[in-house]
Each structure stands twice: as C-alpha cells, then as structure tokens.
C-alpha cells in the first residue's frame, strides 16, 4: 500500500509538471513580436491612439492619483513605426524608457485597443465590425456638469433607456465630481471640453494643451478614467493643437443653437428639422429649456426609428487622435 501511495504521488507530481509546462508553452506560443507599423498599417493617427491608451494604462497600473496625470504626458512613448511590441494572451505588451513612474513595461488590454490597431491583431471579441449608422444618432451635451440640470437630464436618459455623450468643463467637474461619476454610472460617455471654455484659436498651442491636461486631470480625479475625446469650445482648433492634444476631436453635424434661443419649443423644432442618421447633435445641459426639450426629442427620434447612441457607438469605436469627427463617416484632419 505504501509503495502504491508513493507511486500515485509521483504520477501526480509528474502530471503537474507536464501541465505547468504545457501552460507555459501555450502562453509562450500566444506571444508574438510585431512592429507598430504592422499594428497600425503605418498610420500615425493609430499610433497616437496607442500612445493615448498607454497613458491610461500607466496610470491604472501604477494606481496613480490625479496629481500624476500631467506627468504621464511626459513619458516617452513610441513614435516610430519600426519600434516593437508583443501581442500576449491578455493585451499588447510594451517596454518603456526610463520614466518618473518607474515602470519598465505595461500591457494594454485588448479592450482598450479596439479600433486603434488593425483587426487581425485583436481577439475576435475585440474586433470592430461594420455597423449601419443610417438609423443611429448621437446626442451630445456641452458645458456641464450642472448641479441641478445634469442630474435631471440623466434621469430622462435612464427613463427612455438611451445614452449620450457629455463634454464637460474642467472647473465644473472639480466642483461637482459626483455628477461626473453619475454620468458614467448611467452608461454615458464623458469628454473633455476645456478647463474654462476659451477659444483655442486665441490662446495658442501651449495654453490649449494646458487646458486639456488640466481637465483630463479633473476628470481622472473624479472618475478614475481619462476622457477619450475632446470637443474644443466653439469648435475652434488648429492643426498644431490637434496634433499636440493626441485625443480624437468631436465636432457636430447638427447645432441646436439652444444657447441662443433658450426656448424649449424652438430647440425641439431645430433638432428635429436637421437631424438624420449618422448625425452628432450639439446641445447643452446648462440650460433648463434645453434639458426640458430632451424628452420630446428622444420620443420623436425614436418614433422615426432612430437609435440614440454614444459618440463611440456612432463612430464604431474607431475615432483617432489628430482627426476631428462631425458625424458617422465624416471626418477630417484637425484644424481643417
């Protein structure tokens, strides 16, 4: 019995070694070295998108506080297509040069790379597929969060089971962080709308970058995430500013001009008159009349068969830094 027992133990140990060896070999087999040129088809906008994803991963991996947001933009990240990375079972592994975070390597999850690298390098679950946008509309709201109106709007969106994208001003995010968290908790998106709403064309690239970075920090402090998109105040941005920001720029194809009317009936008619499939609609969640118009707008758009989605859904998760987007399939270089 004793010999049999020892034999069984020996077999178990051997099986364990084989299994460990098998897992190790399998994991090793999934690793593949690729260049950034291969991952992006030598597209500089896609490479900028990888850098954008890398910054958020550095902050998450190091469990950094918001005070480190400015520093993450100083980390040297790949700008040359010949640089290499590794495709692993869980994500894209990148080596980093010496940096203030003291991180030598990061792995960006594939979920954060959808639409940023070519589909063939992504697991099937994270690949983009074609979507029909002729019956999709993205509602967007600028200048919040407002302590009273934004929560009211969030209740409306929840009631009608739709999601929207909110482009928030940094100084308001700092005052009302709970509302920014509520925006995300409701399944909506948060975007960067500058710190205090200046015209970027009048302040220059350095100040524009400061406005964006400061707001990214406020949003990160409030929510633990960096915003994907930027909407420049008044829609003004130069090509140099667009390159420096390294975030997709979201414009609009339907301007409700709700700020000028401050009239609920007029807001409804203007949106309904101009909105078609693939449009990005611009409104504001700091005007009571605008927020009051949203229930009717939602019901009427739904009655026409439109699905109300986030900007990411409308753009099929493929928006890239250095480009500005006016609607589905309507984009151009920043500053043009």
Tab-separated table of C-alpha atoms in Angstrom:
chain	number	residue	atom	x	y	z
A	1	UNK	CA	0.000	0.000	0.000
A	2	UNK	CA	2.834	2.337	0.870
A	3	UNK	CA	4.586	1.757	-2.466
A	4	UNK	CA	1.310	2.260	-4.330
A	5	UNK	CA	0.700	5.506	-2.461
A	6	UNK	CA	4.177	6.786	-3.333
A	7	UNK	CA	3.646	5.783	-6.948
A	8	UNK	CA	0.417	7.761	-7.114
A	9	UNK	CA	2.131	10.813	-5.610
A	10	UNK	CA	4.917	10.507	-8.146
A	11	UNK	CA	2.468	10.307	-11.026
A	12	UNK	CA	0.576	13.328	-9.700
A	13	UNK	CA	3.783	15.340	-9.447
A	14	UNK	CA	4.781	14.370	-12.977
A	15	UNK	CA	1.350	15.297	-14.325
A	16	UNK	CA	1.598	18.627	-12.545
A	17	UNK	CA	4.971	19.322	-14.137
A	18	UNK	CA	3.603	18.427	-17.563
A	19	UNK	CA	0.566	20.630	-17.075
A	20	UNK	CA	2.664	23.571	-15.918
A	21	UNK	CA	4.998	23.003	-18.820
A	22	UNK	CA	2.039	22.790	-21.191
A	23	UNK	CA	0.524	26.035	-19.932
A	24	UNK	CA	3.880	27.744	-20.151
A	25	UNK	CA	4.387	26.534	-23.705
A	26	UNK	CA	0.873	27.575	-24.651
A	27	UNK	CA	1.320	31.034	-23.129
A	28	UNK	CA	4.631	31.382	-24.904
A	29	UNK	CA	3.010	30.379	-28.179
A	30	UNK	CA	0.483	33.199	-27.880
A	31	UNK	CA	3.237	35.823	-27.646
A	32	UNK	CA	4.086	37.445	-30.958
A	33	UNK	CA	6.524	40.271	-31.607
A	34	UNK	CA	5.210	42.915	-34.009
A	35	UNK	CA	6.195	46.418	-35.065
A	36	UNK	CA	3.935	49.390	-34.558
A	37	UNK	CA	3.975	49.750	-38.326
A	38	UNK	CA	2.346	46.339	-38.610
A	39	UNK	CA	-0.186	47.052	-35.865
A	40	UNK	CA	-1.267	50.339	-37.471
A	41	UNK	CA	-0.555	49.790	-41.160
A	42	UNK	CA	1.882	52.704	-40.710
A	43	UNK	CA	-0.950	55.041	-39.781
A	44	UNK	CA	0.343	57.804	-37.489
A	45	UNK	CA	-3.126	58.504	-36.099
A	46	UNK	CA	-3.454	54.899	-34.986
A	47	UNK	CA	-0.028	55.071	-33.359
A	48	UNK	CA	-1.146	58.192	-31.487
A	49	UNK	CA	-4.200	56.219	-30.329
A	50	UNK	CA	-1.907	53.518	-28.921
A	51	UNK	CA	0.019	56.202	-27.026
A	52	UNK	CA	-3.284	57.522	-25.680
A	53	UNK	CA	-4.231	54.053	-24.424
A	54	UNK	CA	-0.739	53.578	-22.968
A	55	UNK	CA	-1.044	56.708	-20.824
A	56	UNK	CA	-4.228	55.499	-19.188
A	57	UNK	CA	-2.698	52.064	-18.630
A	58	UNK	CA	0.347	53.591	-16.935
A	59	UNK	CA	-1.915	55.490	-14.543
A	60	UNK	CA	-4.013	52.402	-13.820
A	61	UNK	CA	-1.097	50.006	-13.497
A	62	UNK	CA	0.678	52.286	-11.023
A	63	UNK	CA	-2.565	53.163	-9.230
A	64	UNK	CA	-1.606	56.799	-9.620
A	65	UNK	CA	-3.503	59.739	-8.211
A	66	UNK	CA	-4.701	62.638	-10.348
A	67	UNK	CA	-1.583	64.616	-9.446
A	68	UNK	CA	0.337	62.326	-11.817
A	69	UNK	CA	-1.822	62.994	-14.882
A	70	UNK	CA	0.399	65.797	-16.187
A	71	UNK	CA	3.463	63.581	-15.717
A	72	UNK	CA	2.041	60.763	-17.830
A	73	UNK	CA	2.105	63.041	-20.874
A	74	UNK	CA	5.858	63.394	-20.425
A	75	UNK	CA	6.521	59.655	-20.629
A	76	UNK	CA	8.318	58.897	-23.888
A	77	UNK	CA	6.114	56.586	-25.951
A	78	UNK	CA	6.730	55.084	-29.407
A	79	UNK	CA	6.606	57.455	-32.370
A	80	UNK	CA	8.467	55.296	-34.874
A	81	UNK	CA	6.812	52.509	-36.829
A	82	UNK	CA	9.868	50.262	-36.531
A	83	UNK	CA	9.601	50.023	-32.738
A	84	UNK	CA	8.402	46.664	-31.460
A	85	UNK	CA	5.811	45.380	-29.006
A	86	UNK	CA	4.462	41.958	-28.062
A	87	UNK	CA	0.997	40.550	-28.538
A	88	UNK	CA	0.204	38.449	-25.469
A	89	UNK	CA	-2.804	36.466	-24.347
A	90	UNK	CA	-4.197	39.478	-22.479
A	91	UNK	CA	-3.033	42.537	-24.388
A	92	UNK	CA	-0.266	44.496	-26.079
A	93	UNK	CA	2.940	44.478	-24.045
A	94	UNK	CA	5.226	47.477	-24.429
A	95	UNK	CA	8.615	48.252	-22.944
A	96	UNK	CA	9.076	51.793	-21.672
A	97	UNK	CA	12.085	54.046	-21.446
A	98	UNK	CA	13.094	55.405	-18.031
A	99	UNK	CA	10.254	57.492	-16.620
A	100	UNK	CA	9.042	59.177	-13.446
A	101	UNK	CA	6.579	56.320	-12.806
A	102	UNK	CA	9.480	53.845	-12.631
A	103	UNK	CA	7.578	51.454	-14.875
A	104	UNK	CA	9.575	49.376	-17.328
A	105	UNK	CA	6.719	47.555	-19.014
A	106	UNK	CA	2.961	47.824	-19.476
A	107	UNK	CA	0.324	45.602	-21.035
A	108	UNK	CA	-2.601	47.423	-22.639
A	109	UNK	CA	-5.736	45.238	-22.542
A	110	UNK	CA	-7.219	44.448	-25.952
A	111	UNK	CA	-10.478	46.017	-24.797
A	112	UNK	CA	-8.680	49.386	-24.883
A	113	UNK	CA	-7.302	48.836	-28.369
A	114	UNK	CA	-10.498	48.202	-30.296
A	115	UNK	CA	-10.451	50.382	-33.399
A	116	UNK	CA	-6.902	51.527	-32.628
A	117	UNK	CA	-4.914	48.630	-34.064
A	118	UNK	CA	-5.800	46.502	-37.080
A	119	UNK	CA	-8.488	43.874	-36.514
A	120	UNK	CA	-6.240	40.953	-37.416
A	121	UNK	CA	-4.095	41.624	-34.352
A	122	UNK	CA	-7.071	41.631	-31.985
A	123	UNK	CA	-9.020	38.723	-30.466
A	124	UNK	CA	-12.334	38.243	-32.273
A	125	UNK	CA	-14.261	39.612	-29.294
A	126	UNK	CA	-12.463	42.966	-29.577
A	127	UNK	CA	-12.588	43.468	-33.322
A	128	UNK	CA	-14.702	46.168	-34.907
A	129	UNK	CA	-17.405	45.081	-37.303
A	130	UNK	CA	-19.376	47.172	-39.749
A	131	UNK	CA	-22.403	48.958	-38.312
A	132	UNK	CA	-25.339	50.602	-40.018
A	133	UNK	CA	-25.411	54.233	-38.895
A	134	UNK	CA	-28.314	55.377	-41.088
A	135	UNK	CA	-30.621	54.877	-38.118
A	136	UNK	CA	-28.219	55.981	-35.375
A	137	UNK	CA	-27.967	59.447	-33.786
A	138	UNK	CA	-25.630	60.652	-31.035
A	139	UNK	CA	-26.939	63.276	-28.625
A	140	UNK	CA	-24.151	65.320	-27.022
A	141	UNK	CA	-24.299	67.895	-24.232
A	142	UNK	CA	-21.729	70.605	-23.538
A	143	UNK	CA	-20.630	72.862	-20.670
A	144	UNK	CA	-21.719	70.785	-17.665
A	145	UNK	CA	-21.870	69.342	-15.203
A	146	UNK	CA	-24.642	71.477	-13.764
A	147	UNK	CA	-25.644	70.622	-10.160
A	148	UNK	CA	-29.379	70.653	-10.932
A	149	UNK	CA	-29.896	70.203	-14.667
A	150	UNK	CA	-27.404	67.413	-15.379
A	151	UNK	CA	-28.952	65.023	-12.798
A	152	UNK	CA	-32.374	65.858	-14.240
A	153	UNK	CA	-31.145	65.041	-17.730
A	154	UNK	CA	-29.596	61.783	-16.518
A	155	UNK	CA	-32.997	60.727	-15.148
A	156	UNK	CA	-34.553	61.430	-18.535
A	157	UNK	CA	-31.930	59.364	-20.366
A	158	UNK	CA	-32.423	56.498	-17.928
A	159	UNK	CA	-36.199	56.671	-18.286
A	160	UNK	CA	-36.039	56.334	-22.058
A	161	UNK	CA	-33.140	53.857	-21.944
A	162	UNK	CA	-30.768	55.889	-24.098
A	163	UNK	CA	-27.193	57.046	-23.643
A	164	UNK	CA	-25.450	60.270	-24.573
A	165	UNK	CA	-22.025	61.880	-24.525
A	166	UNK	CA	-21.248	64.758	-22.169
A	167	UNK	CA	-18.413	67.190	-22.901
A	168	UNK	CA	-17.622	68.715	-19.543
A	169	UNK	CA	-15.749	71.819	-18.435
A	170	UNK	CA	-12.916	71.028	-16.038
A	171	UNK	CA	-13.647	73.686	-13.438
A	172	UNK	CA	-17.235	72.396	-13.130
A	173	UNK	CA	-16.040	68.799	-12.871
A	174	UNK	CA	-13.864	69.879	-9.939
A	175	UNK	CA	-16.889	71.462	-8.243
A	176	UNK	CA	-19.303	68.590	-8.904
A	177	UNK	CA	-17.302	65.352	-9.215
A	178	UNK	CA	-20.226	63.219	-8.031
A	179	UNK	CA	-22.247	64.317	-11.048
A	180	UNK	CA	-19.440	63.362	-13.421
A	181	UNK	CA	-19.345	59.954	-11.787
A	182	UNK	CA	-23.116	59.690	-12.188
A	183	UNK	CA	-22.789	60.425	-15.911
A	184	UNK	CA	-20.527	57.406	-16.344
A	185	UNK	CA	-22.538	55.250	-13.955
A	186	UNK	CA	-25.545	55.769	-16.217
A	187	UNK	CA	-23.713	54.235	-19.162
A	188	UNK	CA	-22.954	57.574	-20.788
A	189	UNK	CA	-19.630	58.974	-22.010
A	190	UNK	CA	-17.545	61.835	-20.667
A	191	UNK	CA	-15.478	64.082	-22.918
A	192	UNK	CA	-13.107	66.998	-22.344
A	193	UNK	CA	-14.470	70.496	-23.124
A	194	UNK	CA	-11.501	72.518	-21.776
A	195	UNK	CA	-10.963	73.947	-18.320
A	196	UNK	CA	-12.874	77.244	-18.585
A	197	UNK	CA	-14.122	77.441	-22.182
A	198	UNK	CA	-11.642	79.707	-24.003
A	199	UNK	CA	-11.328	79.954	-27.772
A	200	UNK	CA	-8.302	77.758	-28.505
A	201	UNK	CA	-7.513	79.784	-31.614
A	202	UNK	CA	-6.759	82.806	-29.439
A	203	UNK	CA	-4.615	81.204	-26.712
A	204	UNK	CA	-2.019	79.189	-28.650
A	205	UNK	CA	-0.921	75.565	-28.553
A	206	UNK	CA	0.810	75.576	-25.157
A	207	UNK	CA	-2.198	77.048	-23.346
A	208	UNK	CA	-4.565	74.764	-25.238
A	209	UNK	CA	-2.613	71.703	-24.125
A	210	UNK	CA	-2.686	73.053	-20.560
A	211	UNK	CA	-6.474	73.474	-20.734
A	212	UNK	CA	-6.911	69.894	-21.927
A	213	UNK	CA	-4.433	68.361	-19.485
A	214	UNK	CA	-5.928	70.216	-16.539
A	215	UNK	CA	-9.405	68.990	-17.443
A	216	UNK	CA	-8.180	65.427	-18.008
A	217	UNK	CA	-6.751	65.587	-14.510
A	218	UNK	CA	-10.063	66.796	-13.055
A	219	UNK	CA	-11.989	64.042	-14.826
A	220	UNK	CA	-9.453	61.430	-13.726
A	221	UNK	CA	-9.692	62.660	-10.140
A	222	UNK	CA	-13.487	62.463	-10.278
A	223	UNK	CA	-13.886	59.173	-12.135
A	224	UNK	CA	-10.578	57.301	-12.226
A	225	UNK	CA	-10.526	57.382	-16.036
A	226	UNK	CA	-9.123	59.682	-18.691
A	227	UNK	CA	-11.655	61.014	-21.206
A	228	UNK	CA	-11.338	59.611	-24.694
A	229	UNK	CA	-12.455	62.693	-26.618
A	230	UNK	CA	-12.017	66.462	-26.776
A	231	UNK	CA	-14.561	68.967	-28.018
A	232	UNK	CA	-12.930	72.384	-28.451
A	233	UNK	CA	-15.046	75.354	-27.337
A	234	UNK	CA	-16.776	76.981	-30.327
A	235	UNK	CA	-15.374	74.122	-32.417
A	236	UNK	CA	-12.128	76.051	-32.932
A	237	UNK	CA	-8.829	74.211	-33.024
A	238	UNK	CA	-5.680	74.439	-35.122
A	239	UNK	CA	-3.858	71.533	-36.737
A	240	UNK	CA	-0.903	72.050	-34.368
A	241	UNK	CA	-3.208	71.938	-31.347
A	242	UNK	CA	-4.880	68.786	-32.646
A	243	UNK	CA	-1.515	67.047	-33.014
A	244	UNK	CA	-0.370	68.168	-29.576
A	245	UNK	CA	-3.526	67.043	-27.779
A	246	UNK	CA	-3.404	63.466	-29.111
A	247	UNK	CA	-7.089	62.797	-28.489
A	248	UNK	CA	-9.859	62.440	-31.089
A	249	UNK	CA	-11.723	65.711	-31.611
A	250	UNK	CA	-15.503	65.550	-31.738
A	251	UNK	CA	-17.429	68.268	-33.530
A	252	UNK	CA	-21.076	68.057	-34.619
A	253	UNK	CA	-23.307	67.942	-37.678
A	254	UNK	CA	-26.465	69.352	-36.053
A	255	UNK	CA	-26.207	72.542	-33.977
A	256	UNK	CA	-29.370	73.123	-31.972
A	257	UNK	CA	-28.200	76.659	-31.102
A	258	UNK	CA	-30.147	76.152	-27.893
A	259	UNK	CA	-27.972	78.693	-26.099
A	260	UNK	CA	-29.256	81.449	-28.389
A	261	UNK	CA	-32.962	80.560	-28.295
A	262	UNK	CA	-33.432	79.438	-24.685
A	263	UNK	CA	-36.799	78.206	-25.906
A	264	UNK	CA	-37.853	74.587	-25.494
A	265	UNK	CA	-40.220	74.525	-28.476
A	266	UNK	CA	-37.593	76.093	-30.729
A	267	UNK	CA	-34.949	73.639	-29.519
A	268	UNK	CA	-37.186	70.707	-30.416
A	269	UNK	CA	-38.021	72.027	-33.872
A	270	UNK	CA	-34.398	72.850	-34.725
A	271	UNK	CA	-33.130	69.398	-33.753
A	272	UNK	CA	-35.954	67.545	-35.490
A	273	UNK	CA	-35.644	69.660	-38.641
A	274	UNK	CA	-31.959	68.965	-39.190
A	275	UNK	CA	-31.259	65.515	-37.706
A	276	UNK	CA	-30.666	62.477	-39.889
A	277	UNK	CA	-28.963	59.112	-39.466
A	278	UNK	CA	-25.272	59.354	-38.553
A	279	UNK	CA	-25.571	62.831	-37.055
A	280	UNK	CA	-23.932	64.182	-33.909
A	281	UNK	CA	-26.335	66.628	-32.247
A	282	UNK	CA	-24.983	69.506	-30.153
A	283	UNK	CA	-26.980	70.662	-27.127
A	284	UNK	CA	-26.156	71.958	-23.632
A	285	UNK	CA	-27.038	70.628	-20.194
A	286	UNK	CA	-26.691	74.028	-18.510
A	287	UNK	CA	-29.935	75.498	-19.888
A	288	UNK	CA	-33.274	74.480	-18.373
A	289	UNK	CA	-35.044	74.940	-21.706
A	290	UNK	CA	-32.633	72.548	-23.420
A	291	UNK	CA	-32.998	69.844	-20.789
A	292	UNK	CA	-36.784	70.238	-20.937
A	293	UNK	CA	-36.663	69.644	-24.710
A	294	UNK	CA	-34.846	66.314	-24.469
A	295	UNK	CA	-37.815	64.004	-23.627
A	296	UNK	CA	-39.747	65.155	-26.703
A	297	UNK	CA	-36.648	64.975	-28.913
A	298	UNK	CA	-35.974	61.410	-27.762
A	299	UNK	CA	-39.565	60.304	-28.328
A	300	UNK	CA	-39.757	61.857	-31.787
A	301	UNK	CA	-36.404	60.489	-32.923
A	302	UNK	CA	-37.356	57.048	-31.659
A	303	UNK	CA	-40.672	57.304	-33.475
A	304	UNK	CA	-38.694	57.817	-36.686
A	305	UNK	CA	-36.795	54.615	-35.990
A	306	UNK	CA	-33.559	56.171	-34.751
A	307	UNK	CA	-31.426	54.551	-32.096
A	308	UNK	CA	-29.795	57.061	-29.742
A	309	UNK	CA	-26.199	56.110	-29.005
A	310	UNK	CA	-22.925	57.414	-27.639
A	311	UNK	CA	-20.315	59.007	-29.873
A	312	UNK	CA	-18.168	55.874	-29.539
A	313	UNK	CA	-21.002	53.695	-30.788
A	314	UNK	CA	-21.793	56.038	-33.667
A	315	UNK	CA	-18.141	56.144	-34.745
A	316	UNK	CA	-17.824	52.393	-34.229
A	317	UNK	CA	-15.019	52.858	-31.670
A	318	UNK	CA	-12.666	53.943	-34.455
A	319	UNK	CA	-12.095	57.649	-33.685
A	320	UNK	CA	-8.389	58.503	-33.771
A	321	UNK	CA	-6.251	61.371	-32.415
A	322	UNK	CA	-5.331	64.074	-34.903
A	323	UNK	CA	-8.716	63.809	-36.628
A	324	UNK	CA	-11.959	65.653	-35.982
A	325	UNK	CA	-15.316	63.975	-36.435
A	326	UNK	CA	-18.539	65.671	-37.495
A	327	UNK	CA	-20.678	62.551	-37.833
A	328	UNK	CA	-20.537	58.928	-38.926
A	329	UNK	CA	-18.102	58.687	-41.832
A	330	UNK	CA	-17.497	62.448	-41.775
A	331	UNK	CA	-14.029	63.276	-40.507
A	332	UNK	CA	-11.014	65.317	-41.496
A	333	UNK	CA	-7.638	66.409	-40.164
A	334	UNK	CA	-7.792	68.607	-37.059
A	335	UNK	CA	-7.713	72.284	-37.955
A	336	UNK	CA	-9.495	71.811	-41.289
